[in-house]
Amino acid sequence: MIDTMRTNPTAPLLRAFREAPWRTQTQAVAVVSISLLVIAIIGGFYLTVASRAATAGRDLQRLEVQKTQLVQSNGELLAELAALRSVTRLAARAQALGYVAAQPEQIDYLRVAEYPWTAQTSAPPRAVTPPTAAPNALAQVANWLAQVLQGLVLGGPGQGG
Amino acid sequence: MLETVFVRLRLVLIAFAAVTGLVIVQLLRVDFGSQNVTYFRALSDEISQLSRDFEPARGHIYDRTGELMATNGVQYELGISPPYVVNREDVVNTLSDLLDMSAPAINAAIDSPDRYVLLQRPVSAAVGAKLKDLADSESVNLGGVDLTPFPLRTYPGGQVGAQVLGFVAYNSAGAQVGYFGVEGFYNDLLAGRSVHGIEQMVPFDVQLEPDPDQGADLYLTIDRDIQFLVENTLNSAMAEYGAEGGSIIVMNPRSGEILGMASWPNFDPNNYVTSPPTNPANPGVSGQYEPGSTFKVLTMAAALDAGIITPQTPFMDSGSVEVGGIIINNWNGGAWGPVDMQRCMQYSLNVCLASIATWLGPTNFYNYMLAFGIGHQTNVDLAAETPGHLKLPGDSDWFDSDLGTNSFGQGVAVSPLQLIAAVSAIANGGVMMQPHVLARVTDSGADHVTQQQVLGRPIRPETAATLTQMLVASLEGGEGSQALVPGYSIAGKTGTAQIPTPGGYDETETIASFIGWGPADDPQFIVLVKLDKPSSSIWGSETAAPVFSQLVQRLVVLMEIPPDNVRQALQAGN
């Protein structure tokens, strides 16, 4: 022991330092603190992710409700539109405006090339189809009519010039 | 000093550890070890999850031109959650104003110990919208009032096409079910398929709601304008001729497409409780009657096709004939002397047709009737079709005399649709097409077009052409002349059928009918008009025939069929 002290005079001091009670407790506190810090960081991450997931979930709930309301509203508008277009209402309105049902002798027939003669006897058309680009006779007549109506509404080509 | 601090720190740490340990132990106990674990889990699930069926929207129904005939609106269920009612006065005043409910009843609901009390179902969309507006405006506090939407099947045309469409009601399980007509027959297609799933209430667990298979959209062969015409014409006829009921069917004989079908009285599919369907709901398909003289068309077709007669075959009408032990007389009891087959049809002679049936013999006669589909369902795609009734040799209720009476439409029962399908074979060159109302199905974006099907070929094309000419000629100047339509060649036959009673036949009331088609050389429509017990006249020639004419005069306009001379000139020019 004496020899050792002679060879390394600082050893007892180091040993005393290492074994000092306050140092041992500091290490324990540090370990616990670091552990708590790690747990806190993980918890923080978890809370962030959970918060984002919950926010997204809430958005999803809100969007689902919105979707349901829109579908419902769409259905109501569709029903309203159909009621406005119903044959009962249109017939009553036409009658109120003084129109009467056409009789065969009141109709003049014209020859129109490519006219769809079998409109009633062929397979029914699609419900809502965009107008095709095929320049058949019916489309030409429809285009001409649309142009005339547009002209009437706008007051002719000179308007606005 | 320093040591004391460390000791205290240690104690704090131990305390924290102990609390943490207790929490962990309690969590483990609740999760695994507690007797209440089942209770807690159930409670958690009850609060956070809702197990339910996700119902698809019912498919729409359109007419052949794409006009909406049935769609989905909304109605509400109104209830109260008593624990969440904040302002009792607002809730009671608002609800008693908007609903047909007394304030005490609403107060009783609020005082209920239940978590939810149903106040009214259904509540109209208009009332629901008002309640929502009030709640949104925050002028009143409607906390605790629950407004739950649920679908309402809506028919924009009201009664138009009601018997073809049917209606939708809720069954005891709370599901929408179609009854009668297209709604009933195609209920599975229209309803789609619901999906059972769990709706998560906790935002953290929320997932996309499952997407059920939506109901398919149906496009019918019905033309709503023709349907409207048919119903208006029928209603006018009921008033004009004082009939108790009636049916009109318009069909395309070439395709079997039903363009319009109506019976009287009708019902309102939007208010089927206050304006319910009759029994049967669609007499055009489900009702049966003895057709009378319109049935002679089939007897004559059979005889012509069998080659035992021609239009010129002579017949001596003595005014009566004995078949199977009973004496058959003409409709007016008279004898018409020497006539030919053309005149037999023109004067609608029972004696002549009964004789023809005996010439044919029972085997031939009934084989032809079966080929025309008499006694069998047409398998039209409408709910509750009747097969009618045709007694056959060998049946316990068949007698030899039935051959004679059946020949002019007595002792045999058909539905209006069955008769029009059978006679359409004559209009369509001997080919009987499958009557149908479904033209196309749109399901998940894919179109499925109904294929037209041949139901049978009961007679040869030559027979059909010959009989058509006979019927055209017999109408002109015959007893059915009131059915004629200026400018159009019409083939057809009147019918005045006695109504069977338990003891025989009603002596005073009849079923008056007319079946006809046109243009005769290019048939595009076939129409059956049937009036039950008309009071102004018992005869089909004086009631159903003019109704047919009136209807066809508008029908040709709607179907864009020019008069014969114009059509033939146009066709010749092509």
PDB file of N, CA, C and O in Angstrom, chain B residues 496-525:
ATOM      1  N   THR B 496    -117.149  -6.952 -77.342  1.00  0.00           N
ATOM      2  CA  THR B 496    -118.150  -6.643 -76.308  1.00  0.00           C
ATOM      3  C   THR B 496    -118.370  -7.946 -75.548  1.00  0.00           C
ATOM      4  O   THR B 496    -119.020  -8.860 -76.064  1.00  0.00           O
ATOM      5  N   ALA B 497    -117.776  -8.017 -74.398  1.00  0.00           N
ATOM      6  CA  ALA B 497    -117.770  -9.291 -73.674  1.00  0.00           C
ATOM      7  C   ALA B 497    -118.726  -9.242 -72.496  1.00  0.00           C
ATOM      8  O   ALA B 497    -118.760  -8.257 -71.750  1.00  0.00           O
ATOM      9  N   GLN B 498    -119.498 -10.298 -72.366  1.00  0.00           N
ATOM     10  CA  GLN B 498    -120.331 -10.423 -71.171  1.00  0.00           C
ATOM     11  C   GLN B 498    -119.437 -10.711 -69.970  1.00  0.00           C
ATOM     12  O   GLN B 498    -118.361 -11.304 -70.110  1.00  0.00           O
ATOM     13  N   ILE B 499    -119.915 -10.323 -68.829  1.00  0.00           N
ATOM     14  CA  ILE B 499    -119.123 -10.492 -67.607  1.00  0.00           C
ATOM     15  C   ILE B 499    -119.636 -11.716 -66.845  1.00  0.00           C
ATOM     16  O   ILE B 499    -120.834 -11.788 -66.531  1.00  0.00           O
ATOM     17  N   PRO B 500    -118.758 -12.687 -66.600  1.00  0.00           N
ATOM     18  CA  PRO B 500    -119.222 -13.890 -65.905  1.00  0.00           C
ATOM     19  C   PRO B 500    -119.633 -13.592 -64.471  1.00  0.00           C
ATOM     20  O   PRO B 500    -119.008 -12.778 -63.782  1.00  0.00           O
ATOM     21  N   THR B 501    -120.688 -14.237 -64.064  1.00  0.00           N
ATOM     22  CA  THR B 501    -121.164 -14.145 -62.674  1.00  0.00           C
ATOM     23  C   THR B 501    -121.269 -15.579 -62.144  1.00  0.00           C
ATOM     24  O   THR B 501    -121.187 -16.533 -62.936  1.00  0.00           O
ATOM     25  N   PRO B 502    -121.441 -15.751 -60.865  1.00  0.00           N
ATOM     26  CA  PRO B 502    -121.509 -17.111 -60.322  1.00  0.00           C
ATOM     27  C   PRO B 502    -122.579 -17.979 -60.994  1.00  0.00           C
ATOM     28  O   PRO B 502    -122.410 -19.175 -61.156  1.00  0.00           O
ATOM     29  N   GLY B 503    -123.664 -17.369 -61.451  1.00  0.00           N
ATOM     30  CA  GLY B 503    -124.722 -18.183 -62.045  1.00  0.00           C
ATOM     31  C   GLY B 503    -124.726 -18.192 -63.553  1.00  0.00           C
ATOM     32  O   GLY B 503    -125.603 -18.794 -64.167  1.00  0.00           O
ATOM     33  N   GLY B 504    -123.811 -17.525 -64.193  1.00  0.00           N
ATOM     34  CA  GLY B 504    -123.809 -17.448 -65.660  1.00  0.00           C
ATOM     35  C   GLY B 504    -123.123 -16.176 -66.116  1.00  0.00           C
ATOM     36  O   GLY B 504    -121.937 -15.967 -65.814  1.00  0.00           O
ATOM     37  N   TYR B 505    -123.878 -15.322 -66.810  1.00  0.00           N
ATOM     38  CA  TYR B 505    -123.305 -14.066 -67.285  1.00  0.00           C
ATOM     39  C   TYR B 505    -124.233 -12.911 -66.950  1.00  0.00           C
ATOM     40  O   TYR B 505    -125.461 -13.067 -66.953  1.00  0.00           O
ATOM     41  N   ASP B 506    -123.607 -11.767 -66.662  1.00  0.00           N
ATOM     42  CA  ASP B 506    -124.376 -10.563 -66.359  1.00  0.00           C
ATOM     43  C   ASP B 506    -125.167 -10.166 -67.612  1.00  0.00           C
ATOM     44  O   ASP B 506    -124.621 -10.128 -68.713  1.00  0.00           O
ATOM     45  N   GLU B 507    -126.437  -9.877 -67.429  1.00  0.00           N
ATOM     46  CA  GLU B 507    -127.311  -9.598 -68.573  1.00  0.00           C
ATOM     47  C   GLU B 507    -127.219  -8.147 -69.027  1.00  0.00           C
ATOM     48  O   GLU B 507    -127.621  -7.822 -70.137  1.00  0.00           O
ATOM     49  N   THR B 508    -126.706  -7.282 -68.163  1.00  0.00           N
ATOM     50  CA  THR B 508    -126.787  -5.854 -68.489  1.00  0.00           C
ATOM     51  C   THR B 508    -125.435  -5.187 -68.705  1.00  0.00           C
ATOM     52  O   THR B 508    -125.345  -4.210 -69.435  1.00  0.00           O
ATOM     53  N   GLU B 509    -124.414  -5.695 -68.076  1.00  0.00           N
ATOM     54  CA  GLU B 509    -123.132  -4.991 -68.149  1.00  0.00           C
ATOM     55  C   GLU B 509    -122.121  -5.794 -68.961  1.00  0.00           C
ATOM     56  O   GLU B 509    -122.161  -7.034 -68.979  1.00  0.00           O
ATOM     57  N   THR B 510    -121.214  -5.053 -69.596  1.00  0.00           N
ATOM     58  CA  THR B 510    -120.229  -5.707 -70.470  1.00  0.00           C
ATOM     59  C   THR B 510    -118.840  -5.103 -70.256  1.00  0.00           C
ATOM     60  O   THR B 510    -118.678  -4.090 -69.575  1.00  0.00           O
ATOM     61  N   ILE B 511    -117.880  -5.767 -70.868  1.00  0.00           N
ATOM     62  CA  ILE B 511    -116.545  -5.177 -71.003  1.00  0.00           C
ATOM     63  C   ILE B 511    -116.374  -4.852 -72.476  1.00  0.00           C
ATOM     64  O   ILE B 511    -116.393  -5.756 -73.330  1.00  0.00           O
ATOM     65  N   ALA B 512    -116.274  -3.559 -72.756  1.00  0.00           N
ATOM     66  CA  ALA B 512    -116.150  -3.106 -74.138  1.00  0.00           C
ATOM     67  C   ALA B 512    -114.672  -2.907 -74.469  1.00  0.00           C
ATOM     68  O   ALA B 512    -113.928  -2.340 -73.665  1.00  0.00           O
ATOM     69  N   SER B 513    -114.273  -3.392 -75.631  1.00  0.00           N
ATOM     70  CA  SER B 513    -112.843  -3.274 -75.944  1.00  0.00           C
ATOM     71  C   SER B 513    -112.610  -3.102 -77.436  1.00  0.00           C
ATOM     72  O   SER B 513    -113.497  -3.356 -78.264  1.00  0.00           O
ATOM     73  N   PHE B 514    -111.416  -2.661 -77.733  1.00  0.00           N
ATOM     74  CA  PHE B 514    -110.987  -2.585 -79.132  1.00  0.00           C
ATOM     75  C   PHE B 514    -109.480  -2.824 -79.166  1.00  0.00           C
ATOM     76  O   PHE B 514    -108.740  -2.274 -78.355  1.00  0.00           O
ATOM     77  N   ILE B 515    -109.077  -3.662 -80.121  1.00  0.00           N
ATOM     78  CA  ILE B 515    -107.639  -3.849 -80.307  1.00  0.00           C
ATOM     79  C   ILE B 515    -107.323  -3.576 -81.774  1.00  0.00           C
ATOM     80  O   ILE B 515    -108.026  -4.060 -82.669  1.00  0.00           O
ATOM     81  N   GLY B 516    -106.330  -2.742 -82.001  1.00  0.00           N
ATOM     82  CA  GLY B 516    -106.012  -2.388 -83.372  1.00  0.00           C
ATOM     83  C   GLY B 516    -104.572  -1.944 -83.506  1.00  0.00           C
ATOM     84  O   GLY B 516    -103.902  -1.655 -82.516  1.00  0.00           O
ATOM     85  N   TRP B 517    -104.101  -1.924 -84.745  1.00  0.00           N
ATOM     86  CA  TRP B 517    -102.726  -1.516 -84.978  1.00  0.00           C
ATOM     87  C   TRP B 517    -102.608  -0.745 -86.289  1.00  0.00           C
ATOM     88  O   TRP B 517    -103.510  -0.782 -87.135  1.00  0.00           O
ATOM     89  N   GLY B 518    -101.520  -0.051 -86.451  1.00  0.00           N
ATOM     90  CA  GLY B 518    -101.322   0.720 -87.663  1.00  0.00           C
ATOM     91  C   GLY B 518     -99.894   1.238 -87.773  1.00  0.00           C
ATOM     92  O   GLY B 518     -99.126   1.131 -86.814  1.00  0.00           O
ATOM     93  N   PRO B 519     -99.534   1.832 -88.867  1.00  0.00           N
ATOM     94  CA  PRO B 519    -100.198   1.686 -90.153  1.00  0.00           C
ATOM     95  C   PRO B 519    -100.214   0.206 -90.556  1.00  0.00           C
ATOM     96  O   PRO B 519     -99.231  -0.499 -90.278  1.00  0.00           O
ATOM     97  N   ALA B 520    -101.271  -0.214 -91.186  1.00  0.00           N
ATOM     98  CA  ALA B 520    -101.459  -1.647 -91.431  1.00  0.00           C
ATOM     99  C   ALA B 520    -100.318  -2.246 -92.243  1.00  0.00           C
ATOM    100  O   ALA B 520     -99.944  -3.403 -92.038  1.00  0.00           O
ATOM    101  N   ASP B 521     -99.758  -1.462 -93.175  1.00  0.00           N
ATOM    102  CA  ASP B 521     -98.690  -2.009 -94.021  1.00  0.00           C
ATOM    103  C   ASP B 521     -97.307  -1.833 -93.393  1.00  0.00           C
ATOM    104  O   ASP B 521     -96.327  -2.367 -93.900  1.00  0.00           O
ATOM    105  N   ASP B 522     -97.233  -1.075 -92.335  1.00  0.00           N
ATOM    106  CA  ASP B 522     -95.940  -0.843 -91.681  1.00  0.00           C
ATOM    107  C   ASP B 522     -96.197  -0.611 -90.192  1.00  0.00           C
ATOM    108  O   ASP B 522     -95.988   0.488 -89.675  1.00  0.00           O
ATOM    109  N   PRO B 523     -96.666  -1.636 -89.500  1.00  0.00           N
ATOM    110  CA  PRO B 523     -97.175  -1.419 -88.132  1.00  0.00           C
ATOM    111  C   PRO B 523     -96.101  -0.921 -87.171  1.00  0.00           C
ATOM    112  O   PRO B 523     -95.013  -1.488 -87.073  1.00  0.00           O
ATOM    113  N   GLN B 524     -96.447   0.180 -86.505  1.00  0.00           N
ATOM    114  CA  GLN B 524     -95.513   0.749 -85.523  1.00  0.00           C
ATOM    115  C   GLN B 524     -96.124   0.833 -84.128  1.00  0.00           C
ATOM    116  O   GLN B 524     -95.426   1.148 -83.174  1.00  0.00           O
ATOM    117  N   PHE B 525     -97.403   0.591 -84.054  1.00  0.00           N
ATOM    118  CA  PHE B 525     -98.040   0.567 -82.734  1.00  0.00           C
ATOM    119  C   PHE B 525     -99.203  -0.411 -82.762  1.00  0.00           C
ATOM    120  O   PHE B 525     -99.787  -0.668 -83.816  1.00  0.00           O
TER     121      PHE B 525
END
